[in-house]
Amino acid sequence: MSTTPCDLLLTADYVLPQDEERSVIEGGFIAVGDEKILAVGPRGRAGAYAPARRLDLGAALLMPGLINAHTHVSMTFLRGFADDLPLLDWLNNHIFPVEKHLTAEIVELGTLLGCAEMTRTGTTALQDMYLLEDAVIAGVDKAGLKARLGDGIFVFSTPRCPTLEASFALARRHAEIAKTKSRLRTGIMPHTVYTTTPKILESCKVLADELGLPIHIHAAESPAETALCLQNFGERPLALLDKAGLLGPATTLAHAVDLTDAELDRLAATGTVVAHCPRSNMKLSSGTARFEEMRKRNIPIGLGTDGAASNNTLNMFAEMSACALLHKVSGDPTAAPAQSVLDAATLGGARALCWDGLGSLTPGGPADIIALDLTAPNLMPMYAPASHLVYAATGHEVRLTVVDGEILYEDGRFTRIDAESLTTEAGKLKQWVLDKAGR
């Protein structure tokens, strides 16, 4: 029998491709070639492929890499710096004063640290909004993850952009850079409604249409934000976004906590995507996004960690668990079922990043794969894989992380990131923050 050459062949006791049927393959394989999935199926069919490398993982589960739909990856340098504070106090009195001193070196180092955490815990793609995104591009590129990213656009100056025109010029330049890097894409990213203006939002929409890019913005994050918008502009955040033409399937709203029934209906009618960040929302007491009401309206939902300054982890397995448990506190144990949460962390993330093909393992799709060790005591016995992934896994059972067929992490070893050097360099982050904060 003739065989088909492939670059990598993986076998494991379970494969969850996250296909339309939400199949569970007991005893399965994945064949990878030219950065794509060639085949997924029962292990008995693996003999049709002749791999350059074969990994028989045994008691393991193969699945799509998780997608972090909203984060500020480089903010690892502020992890634990200012905790247990309300959102606006946290931002205005602790985070913004340090950030005004940002350097590219700090941002790139924080990015590498965040990428190491995500690679180690099974995230293969992320959506990032921050400052000095040139340095984020450099860090993510070194780490090998996929990302859609962009500098936050504000009404005030930032370390990289003293004017709005400079912000738009930078967005154009980033879009050109992304054309040369297959794992990186960009977006237009106004920070929030209240840190911009209605006119700036309209201009962002014009620029996004000109460049053919999606929009990502923090929106309706808390009642305090709504109060600010009413005070400054006379309308709620979603109404302001709607008037500026920003609602639609090419826009992802981070948080989307403080929304009325009518506003949820409007999101559903326009196909606008939500990046739900339950741990950050809880930690900052921003409120609880209406996950079930969104799901019932078929609003596309991705799952995000937010930054490590307000979470304090970039671990998507922790985010899945928090999501599933938080929404049951309402008194409905059927709310946020495991499969719907897993969908948000994979297929929903693909919608949030506006990146076709991510979030599932299907022939012709990108080979973004992770494997979990099923010999971990907390993952035995196995009845329902989706349940274990959401309720039992911690993320540290991940033993393999693959992006575009390239192994980035395998059994404790990073292939791109110099973990020993990163550990040494990370010590600089703490001292830099304390110096800038005057502590």
Short mmCIF file of C-alpha atoms in Angstrom, two decimals:
data_model
loop_
_atom_site.label_atom_id
_atom_site.label_comp_id
_atom_site.label_asym_id
_atom_site.label_seq_id
_atom_site.Cartn_x
_atom_site.Cartn_y
_atom_site.Cartn_z
CA MET A 1 0.00 0.00 0.00
CA SER A 2 1.39 3.42 -0.94
CA THR A 3 1.77 6.01 1.77
CA THR A 4 1.50 9.79 1.78
CA PRO A 5 4.51 11.72 3.11
CA CYS A 6 3.85 14.10 6.00
CA ASP A 7 5.94 16.21 8.32
CA LEU A 8 4.47 15.13 11.64
CA LEU A 9 2.15 12.34 12.74
CA LEU A 10 0.58 12.36 16.19
CA THR A 11 -1.37 9.55 17.84
CA ALA A 12 -3.16 9.65 21.18
CA ASP A 13 -5.90 7.95 23.16
CA TYR A 14 -8.30 10.84 22.46
CA VAL A 15 -8.66 13.44 19.73
CA LEU A 16 -11.13 16.34 20.00
CA PRO A 17 -11.10 18.06 16.60
CA GLN A 18 -13.81 20.60 17.52
CA ASP A 19 -15.48 19.88 14.19
CA GLU A 20 -19.14 20.59 13.41
CA GLU A 21 -20.21 17.31 15.04
CA ARG A 22 -18.02 17.94 18.12
CA SER A 23 -16.59 14.48 17.55
CA VAL A 24 -14.68 12.55 20.19
CA ILE A 25 -12.24 10.10 18.59
CA GLU A 26 -11.02 7.39 20.95
CA GLY A 27 -7.68 6.18 19.68
CA GLY A 28 -6.98 8.79 17.02
CA PHE A 29 -4.29 10.39 14.89
CA ILE A 30 -3.46 13.70 13.22
CA ALA A 31 -1.23 13.98 10.15
CA VAL A 32 0.46 17.32 9.45
CA GLY A 33 2.15 18.58 6.30
CA ASP A 34 3.12 22.01 4.95
CA GLU A 35 1.82 23.67 8.15
CA LYS A 36 -1.68 22.23 7.60
CA ILE A 37 -3.78 19.38 8.90
CA LEU A 38 -3.71 16.60 6.32
CA ALA A 39 -5.98 14.15 8.11
CA VAL A 40 -7.71 13.47 11.43
CA GLY A 41 -9.26 10.13 12.26
CA PRO A 42 -9.07 6.75 13.99
CA ARG A 43 -5.55 5.54 14.71
CA GLY A 44 -6.02 2.55 12.43
CA ARG A 45 -5.82 4.87 9.42
CA ALA A 46 -2.51 6.41 10.45
CA GLY A 47 -0.62 3.81 8.41
CA ALA A 48 -1.58 5.69 5.24
CA TYR A 49 1.01 8.36 6.16
CA ALA A 50 4.81 8.25 6.16
CA PRO A 51 5.96 10.94 8.63
CA ALA A 52 9.29 12.68 8.95
CA ARG A 53 8.59 12.55 12.69
CA ARG A 54 6.08 10.45 14.59
CA LEU A 55 4.95 11.02 18.17
CA ASP A 56 2.90 8.25 19.76
CA LEU A 57 1.64 10.07 22.84
CA GLY A 58 -0.41 7.24 24.34
CA ALA A 59 -2.50 8.43 27.29
CA ALA A 60 -2.96 11.94 25.92
CA LEU A 61 -5.66 14.14 24.41
CA LEU A 62 -5.10 16.06 21.18
CA MET A 63 -7.18 19.16 20.50
CA PRO A 64 -6.99 22.59 18.83
CA GLY A 65 -4.84 25.17 20.54
CA LEU A 66 -6.79 27.60 22.71
CA ILE A 67 -7.35 31.18 21.51
CA ASN A 68 -7.03 34.12 23.88
CA ALA A 69 -9.59 36.55 22.44
CA HIS A 70 -8.50 39.58 24.49
CA THR A 71 -5.27 40.26 26.30
CA HIS A 72 -2.46 42.69 26.93
CA VAL A 73 0.30 40.11 26.81
CA SER A 74 3.21 42.32 27.82
CA MET A 75 1.47 43.45 31.03
CA THR A 76 3.07 40.51 32.80
CA PHE A 77 5.48 43.16 34.14
CA LEU A 78 2.57 44.49 36.26
CA ARG A 79 1.35 41.10 37.51
CA GLY A 80 0.43 41.55 41.18
CA PHE A 81 1.59 45.18 41.27
CA ALA A 82 -1.82 46.73 42.04
CA ASP A 83 -4.53 44.35 43.19
CA ASP A 84 -7.93 44.53 44.90
CA LEU A 85 -8.92 47.88 43.41
CA PRO A 86 -11.90 49.17 41.37
CA LEU A 87 -11.32 49.43 37.62
CA LEU A 88 -10.97 53.21 37.27
CA ASP A 89 -8.87 53.59 40.44
CA TRP A 90 -6.66 50.71 39.29
CA LEU A 91 -6.19 52.26 35.85
CA ASN A 92 -5.85 55.96 36.65
CA ASN A 93 -3.88 55.81 39.90
CA HIS A 94 -1.68 52.75 39.44
CA ILE A 95 -1.41 51.43 35.87
CA PHE A 96 -1.38 54.58 33.71
CA PRO A 97 1.28 56.36 35.87
CA VAL A 98 3.73 53.47 35.34
CA GLU A 99 2.84 52.98 31.69
CA LYS A 100 3.78 56.55 30.77
CA HIS A 101 7.42 55.49 31.28
CA LEU A 102 7.21 52.40 29.06
CA THR A 103 10.13 51.36 26.90
CA ALA A 104 10.28 48.91 24.01
CA GLU A 105 12.67 46.72 26.02
CA ILE A 106 10.19 46.32 28.88
CA VAL A 107 7.29 45.61 26.52
CA GLU A 108 9.19 42.99 24.52
CA LEU A 109 10.43 41.25 27.66
CA GLY A 110 6.94 41.25 29.15
CA THR A 111 5.60 39.88 25.88
CA LEU A 112 8.09 37.00 25.84
CA LEU A 113 7.18 36.15 29.44
CA GLY A 114 3.48 36.19 28.57
CA CYS A 115 4.01 34.12 25.44
CA ALA A 116 5.97 31.55 27.45
CA GLU A 117 3.06 31.27 29.90
CA MET A 118 0.53 30.87 27.11
CA THR A 119 2.64 28.40 25.14
CA ARG A 120 3.14 26.33 28.29
CA THR A 121 -0.60 26.25 28.99
CA GLY A 122 -1.88 25.50 25.50
CA THR A 123 -2.71 28.85 23.91
CA THR A 124 -1.66 29.09 20.26
CA ALA A 125 -3.26 32.40 19.20
CA LEU A 126 -4.09 35.69 20.90
CA GLN A 127 -5.61 39.11 20.30
CA ASP A 128 -3.52 41.86 21.82
CA MET A 129 -4.04 45.58 22.34
CA TYR A 130 -1.41 47.62 24.11
CA LEU A 131 1.26 50.29 23.68
CA LEU A 132 4.56 50.09 21.80
CA GLU A 133 3.17 47.19 19.80
CA ASP A 134 6.32 47.13 17.64
CA ALA A 135 7.89 45.44 20.65
CA VAL A 136 4.90 43.11 21.06
CA ILE A 137 5.24 42.13 17.40
CA ALA A 138 8.92 41.35 18.01
CA GLY A 139 8.17 39.25 21.10
CA VAL A 140 5.27 37.28 19.63
CA ASP A 141 7.27 36.71 16.45
CA LYS A 142 10.18 35.25 18.47
CA ALA A 143 7.83 33.04 20.47
CA GLY A 144 6.10 31.65 17.35
CA LEU A 145 2.48 32.17 18.42
CA LYS A 146 -0.25 33.61 16.21
CA ALA A 147 -1.63 37.04 17.05
CA ARG A 148 -3.85 39.83 15.88
CA LEU A 149 -2.57 42.98 17.48
CA GLY A 150 -2.51 46.76 17.43
CA ASP A 151 -1.58 49.84 19.42
CA GLY A 152 -4.40 51.23 21.51
CA ILE A 153 -5.77 54.49 20.10
CA PHE A 154 -6.50 57.24 22.63
CA VAL A 155 -7.62 60.86 22.69
CA PHE A 156 -4.43 61.65 24.64
CA SER A 157 -0.80 61.01 23.68
CA THR A 158 0.95 57.69 24.36
CA PRO A 159 4.66 56.77 24.57
CA ARG A 160 4.69 55.95 20.85
CA CYS A 161 1.99 58.22 19.42
CA PRO A 162 1.79 61.89 20.41
CA THR A 163 -1.17 62.54 18.06
CA LEU A 164 -4.11 60.73 16.51
CA GLU A 165 -2.46 61.08 13.11
CA ALA A 166 0.61 59.30 14.48
CA SER A 167 -1.60 56.48 15.79
CA PHE A 168 -3.18 56.01 12.39
CA ALA A 169 0.19 56.11 10.63
CA LEU A 170 1.44 53.44 13.02
CA ALA A 171 -1.61 51.26 12.32
CA ARG A 172 -0.84 51.49 8.61
CA ARG A 173 2.79 50.56 9.20
CA HIS A 174 1.84 47.58 11.36
CA ALA A 175 -0.53 46.37 8.63
CA GLU A 176 2.37 46.41 6.18
CA ILE A 177 4.64 44.53 8.58
CA ALA A 178 1.97 41.86 9.11
CA LYS A 179 1.88 41.16 5.38
CA THR A 180 5.39 39.74 5.71
CA LYS A 181 4.61 37.48 8.70
CA SER A 182 2.16 34.62 8.26
CA ARG A 183 1.42 34.26 11.97
CA LEU A 184 0.75 37.93 12.66
CA ARG A 185 -2.23 40.09 11.71
CA THR A 186 -3.27 43.54 12.84
CA GLY A 187 -6.43 45.45 13.68
CA ILE A 188 -7.66 48.94 14.47
CA MET A 189 -7.91 49.17 18.23
CA PRO A 190 -9.48 52.25 19.85
CA HIS A 191 -8.94 51.73 23.56
CA THR A 192 -12.45 52.52 24.85
CA VAL A 193 -15.33 54.86 24.16
CA TYR A 194 -14.43 57.07 27.14
CA THR A 195 -10.69 57.32 26.33
CA THR A 196 -11.51 58.36 22.75
CA THR A 197 -14.33 60.50 21.32
CA PRO A 198 -17.23 59.82 18.95
CA LYS A 199 -15.25 61.56 16.19
CA ILE A 200 -12.20 59.38 16.79
CA LEU A 201 -14.38 56.26 16.69
CA GLU A 202 -15.79 57.33 13.33
CA SER A 203 -12.27 57.91 12.04
CA CYS A 204 -11.24 54.45 13.27
CA LYS A 205 -14.08 52.92 11.28
CA VAL A 206 -12.94 54.77 8.13
CA LEU A 207 -9.37 53.57 8.63
CA ALA A 208 -10.47 49.97 9.28
CA ASP A 209 -12.51 49.96 6.08
CA GLU A 210 -9.62 51.49 4.13
CA LEU A 211 -7.16 48.83 5.30
CA GLY A 212 -9.63 45.93 5.38
CA LEU A 213 -8.96 45.31 9.06
CA PRO A 214 -11.22 44.37 11.99
CA ILE A 215 -11.81 46.54 15.04
CA HIS A 216 -11.18 45.59 18.65
CA ILE A 217 -12.25 47.81 21.57
CA HIS A 218 -12.99 47.62 25.29
CA ALA A 219 -16.71 48.33 25.64
CA ALA A 220 -19.36 48.31 28.37
CA GLU A 221 -16.76 46.97 30.78
CA SER A 222 -18.50 48.23 33.92
CA PRO A 223 -21.33 50.47 35.18
CA ALA A 224 -18.66 53.06 35.98
CA GLU A 225 -17.71 53.20 32.31
CA THR A 226 -21.36 53.65 31.35
CA ALA A 227 -21.66 56.52 33.83
CA LEU A 228 -18.59 58.21 32.31
CA CYS A 229 -20.01 57.91 28.80
CA LEU A 230 -23.34 59.34 29.88
CA GLN A 231 -21.57 62.20 31.64
CA ASN A 232 -19.18 63.00 28.78
CA PHE A 233 -21.26 62.17 25.70
CA GLY A 234 -24.85 61.82 26.85
CA GLU A 235 -25.21 58.22 25.68
CA ARG A 236 -24.32 54.69 26.70
CA PRO A 237 -21.19 53.03 25.21
CA LEU A 238 -23.00 50.72 22.80
CA ALA A 239 -25.14 53.53 21.38
CA LEU A 240 -22.00 55.57 20.72
CA LEU A 241 -20.34 52.63 18.98
CA ASP A 242 -23.46 52.01 16.93
CA LYS A 243 -23.66 55.64 15.80
CA ALA A 244 -20.00 55.49 14.75
CA GLY A 245 -20.75 52.42 12.62
CA LEU A 246 -18.53 50.12 14.63
CA LEU A 247 -20.97 47.29 15.34
CA GLY A 248 -20.73 44.26 13.06
CA PRO A 249 -18.99 40.88 12.61
CA ALA A 250 -15.62 42.56 12.05
CA THR A 251 -15.75 44.16 15.53
CA THR A 252 -14.94 42.44 18.82
CA LEU A 253 -16.00 44.07 22.08
CA ALA A 254 -13.85 43.18 25.07
CA HIS A 255 -15.81 42.55 28.30
CA ALA A 256 -19.35 43.68 27.29
CA VAL A 257 -20.57 43.48 30.88
CA ASP A 258 -23.01 46.36 31.35
CA LEU A 259 -25.53 45.72 28.56
CA THR A 260 -29.33 45.96 28.50
CA ASP A 261 -31.62 43.45 26.79
CA ALA A 262 -32.07 45.85 23.89
CA GLU A 263 -28.31 46.22 23.55
CA LEU A 264 -27.86 42.46 23.50
CA ASP A 265 -30.47 42.28 20.78
CA ARG A 266 -28.51 44.88 18.83
CA LEU A 267 -25.29 42.87 19.14
CA ALA A 268 -27.13 39.81 17.87
CA ALA A 269 -28.68 41.70 14.94
CA THR A 270 -25.30 43.09 13.86
CA GLY A 271 -23.25 39.94 14.45
CA THR A 272 -20.85 41.80 16.73
CA VAL A 273 -18.43 39.53 18.60
CA VAL A 274 -17.82 39.59 22.36
CA ALA A 275 -14.54 38.68 24.07
CA HIS A 276 -15.68 37.53 27.51
CA CYS A 277 -13.10 37.96 30.32
CA PRO A 278 -14.68 36.46 33.46
CA ARG A 279 -11.64 36.35 35.78
CA SER A 280 -10.66 39.97 35.11
CA ASN A 281 -14.27 41.11 35.41
CA MET A 282 -14.58 39.37 38.77
CA LYS A 283 -11.24 40.60 40.10
CA LEU A 284 -11.99 44.23 39.22
CA SER A 285 -15.62 43.91 40.38
CA SER A 286 -16.71 45.11 36.96
CA GLY A 287 -19.78 42.88 36.99
CA THR A 288 -20.84 39.69 35.26
CA ALA A 289 -21.27 39.55 31.50
CA ARG A 290 -24.55 37.94 30.48
CA PHE A 291 -23.01 34.86 28.89
CA GLU A 292 -26.17 32.78 28.73
CA GLU A 293 -28.30 35.59 27.32
CA MET A 294 -25.64 36.15 24.67
CA ARG A 295 -25.47 32.45 23.87
CA LYS A 296 -29.26 32.21 23.51
CA ARG A 297 -29.17 35.12 21.06
CA ASN A 298 -26.35 33.43 19.07
CA ILE A 299 -23.98 36.32 19.72
CA PRO A 300 -20.49 35.07 18.85
CA ILE A 301 -18.45 34.76 22.06
CA GLY A 302 -14.72 34.29 22.49
CA LEU A 303 -12.93 33.91 25.80
CA GLY A 304 -10.05 36.14 26.92
CA THR A 305 -7.81 36.51 29.92
CA ASP A 306 -7.31 40.30 29.74
CA GLY A 307 -3.82 41.25 30.94
CA ALA A 308 -1.85 39.62 33.73
CA ALA A 309 -2.19 42.86 35.70
CA SER A 310 -5.90 42.26 36.18
CA ASN A 311 -6.31 38.49 36.12
CA ASN A 312 -3.41 37.62 37.16
CA THR A 313 -2.82 34.73 34.76
CA LEU A 314 -2.81 34.23 31.00
CA ASN A 315 -3.90 30.61 31.41
CA MET A 316 -6.94 29.86 29.24
CA PHE A 317 -7.76 26.67 31.13
CA ALA A 318 -8.21 28.77 34.27
CA GLU A 319 -10.40 31.11 32.23
CA MET A 320 -12.61 28.27 30.99
CA SER A 321 -13.13 26.97 34.52
CA ALA A 322 -13.97 30.44 35.83
CA CYS A 323 -16.45 31.01 33.02
CA ALA A 324 -18.30 27.76 33.55
CA LEU A 325 -18.54 28.19 37.32
CA LEU A 326 -19.31 31.91 37.44
CA HIS A 327 -22.46 31.65 35.38
CA LYS A 328 -23.86 28.84 37.50
CA VAL A 329 -23.87 31.09 40.58
CA SER A 330 -27.10 32.58 39.23
CA GLY A 331 -28.83 29.41 40.40
CA ASP A 332 -28.93 27.55 37.08
CA PRO A 333 -26.54 24.56 37.06
CA THR A 334 -27.15 24.11 33.34
CA ALA A 335 -25.75 27.56 32.51
CA ALA A 336 -22.43 27.75 30.63
CA PRO A 337 -22.14 24.01 29.90
CA ALA A 338 -18.64 22.67 29.37
CA GLN A 339 -18.94 22.28 25.60
CA SER A 340 -20.16 25.84 25.10
CA VAL A 341 -17.24 27.18 27.16
CA LEU A 342 -14.77 25.05 25.21
CA ASP A 343 -16.34 26.38 22.01
CA ALA A 344 -15.77 29.95 23.22
CA ALA A 345 -12.10 29.20 23.91
CA THR A 346 -11.56 27.73 20.43
CA LEU A 347 -14.12 28.44 17.69
CA GLY A 348 -15.37 31.60 19.38
CA GLY A 349 -11.81 32.83 19.66
CA ALA A 350 -11.41 32.39 15.92
CA ARG A 351 -14.46 34.61 15.39
CA ALA A 352 -13.04 37.21 17.78
CA LEU A 353 -9.74 37.29 15.91
CA CYS A 354 -11.55 37.30 12.54
CA TRP A 355 -9.23 34.47 11.53
CA ASP A 356 -10.81 31.70 9.48
CA GLY A 357 -9.65 28.16 10.14
CA LEU A 358 -8.50 28.59 13.72
CA GLY A 359 -10.15 26.79 16.61
CA SER A 360 -10.66 23.39 14.98
CA LEU A 361 -8.63 20.53 13.54
CA THR A 362 -9.93 19.92 10.04
CA PRO A 363 -8.12 18.82 6.86
CA GLY A 364 -6.73 21.86 5.10
CA GLY A 365 -6.84 23.96 8.25
CA PRO A 366 -3.85 25.24 10.21
CA ALA A 367 -1.96 22.72 12.32
CA ASP A 368 -2.37 24.49 15.67
CA ILE A 369 -2.52 21.58 18.10
CA ILE A 370 -2.02 20.92 21.80
CA ALA A 371 -1.75 17.65 23.72
CA LEU A 372 -2.67 17.08 27.36
CA ASP A 373 -1.22 14.34 29.54
CA LEU A 374 -4.08 12.09 30.64
CA THR A 375 -1.94 10.33 33.25
CA ALA A 376 -2.28 13.43 35.44
CA PRO A 377 -4.22 12.30 38.53
CA ASN A 378 -6.74 15.13 38.16
CA LEU A 379 -7.70 13.89 34.67
CA MET A 380 -8.57 10.30 35.64
CA PRO A 381 -10.87 8.55 34.95
CA MET A 382 -12.10 9.98 31.65
CA TYR A 383 -15.86 10.06 31.02
CA ALA A 384 -16.43 13.24 29.04
CA PRO A 385 -13.35 15.00 27.60
CA ALA A 386 -14.98 18.45 27.35
CA SER A 387 -15.90 18.26 31.03
CA HIS A 388 -12.32 17.46 32.02
CA LEU A 389 -10.92 20.27 29.90
CA VAL A 390 -13.20 22.86 31.50
CA TYR A 391 -13.60 21.65 35.07
CA ALA A 392 -10.54 19.52 35.88
CA ALA A 393 -7.57 20.59 33.76
CA THR A 394 -5.24 23.30 35.05
CA GLY A 395 -3.28 23.91 31.84
CA HIS A 396 -0.12 22.43 33.27
CA GLU A 397 -1.06 19.03 31.88
CA VAL A 398 -0.17 20.40 28.44
CA ARG A 399 2.81 18.45 27.12
CA LEU A 400 2.84 19.61 23.50
CA THR A 401 2.06 22.93 21.79
CA VAL A 402 2.21 23.10 17.99
CA VAL A 403 1.62 26.13 15.73
CA ASP A 404 1.52 25.71 11.95
CA GLY A 405 3.02 22.27 12.43
CA GLU A 406 6.00 23.63 14.37
CA ILE A 407 6.51 22.26 17.88
CA LEU A 408 6.95 25.23 20.24
CA TYR A 409 6.78 23.28 23.51
CA GLU A 410 7.33 19.60 24.22
CA ASP A 411 7.47 17.87 27.59
CA GLY A 412 8.95 20.75 29.56
CA ARG A 413 11.11 22.24 26.81
CA PHE A 414 10.51 25.38 24.77
CA THR A 415 11.95 25.25 21.27
CA ARG A 416 12.03 29.00 20.56
CA ILE A 417 12.02 30.70 23.95
CA ASP A 418 15.20 30.60 26.04
CA ALA A 419 13.51 29.87 29.36
CA GLU A 420 16.68 30.15 31.45
CA SER A 421 17.58 33.55 30.03
CA LEU A 422 13.95 34.70 30.37
CA THR A 423 13.96 33.81 34.07
CA THR A 424 17.04 35.96 34.59
CA GLU A 425 15.73 38.86 32.54
CA ALA A 426 12.31 38.82 34.22
CA GLY A 427 13.94 40.01 37.44
CA LYS A 428 14.55 43.35 35.72
CA LEU A 429 10.82 43.90 35.28
CA LYS A 430 10.07 44.13 38.99
CA GLN A 431 12.84 46.62 39.69
CA TRP A 432 11.85 48.78 36.71
CA VAL A 433 8.22 48.98 37.88
CA LEU A 434 9.16 49.79 41.47
CA ASP A 435 11.52 52.53 40.28
CA LYS A 436 8.88 54.12 38.05
CA ALA A 437 6.23 53.87 40.76
CA GLY A 438 8.53 55.55 43.26
CA ARG A 439 8.46 52.67 45.70
#
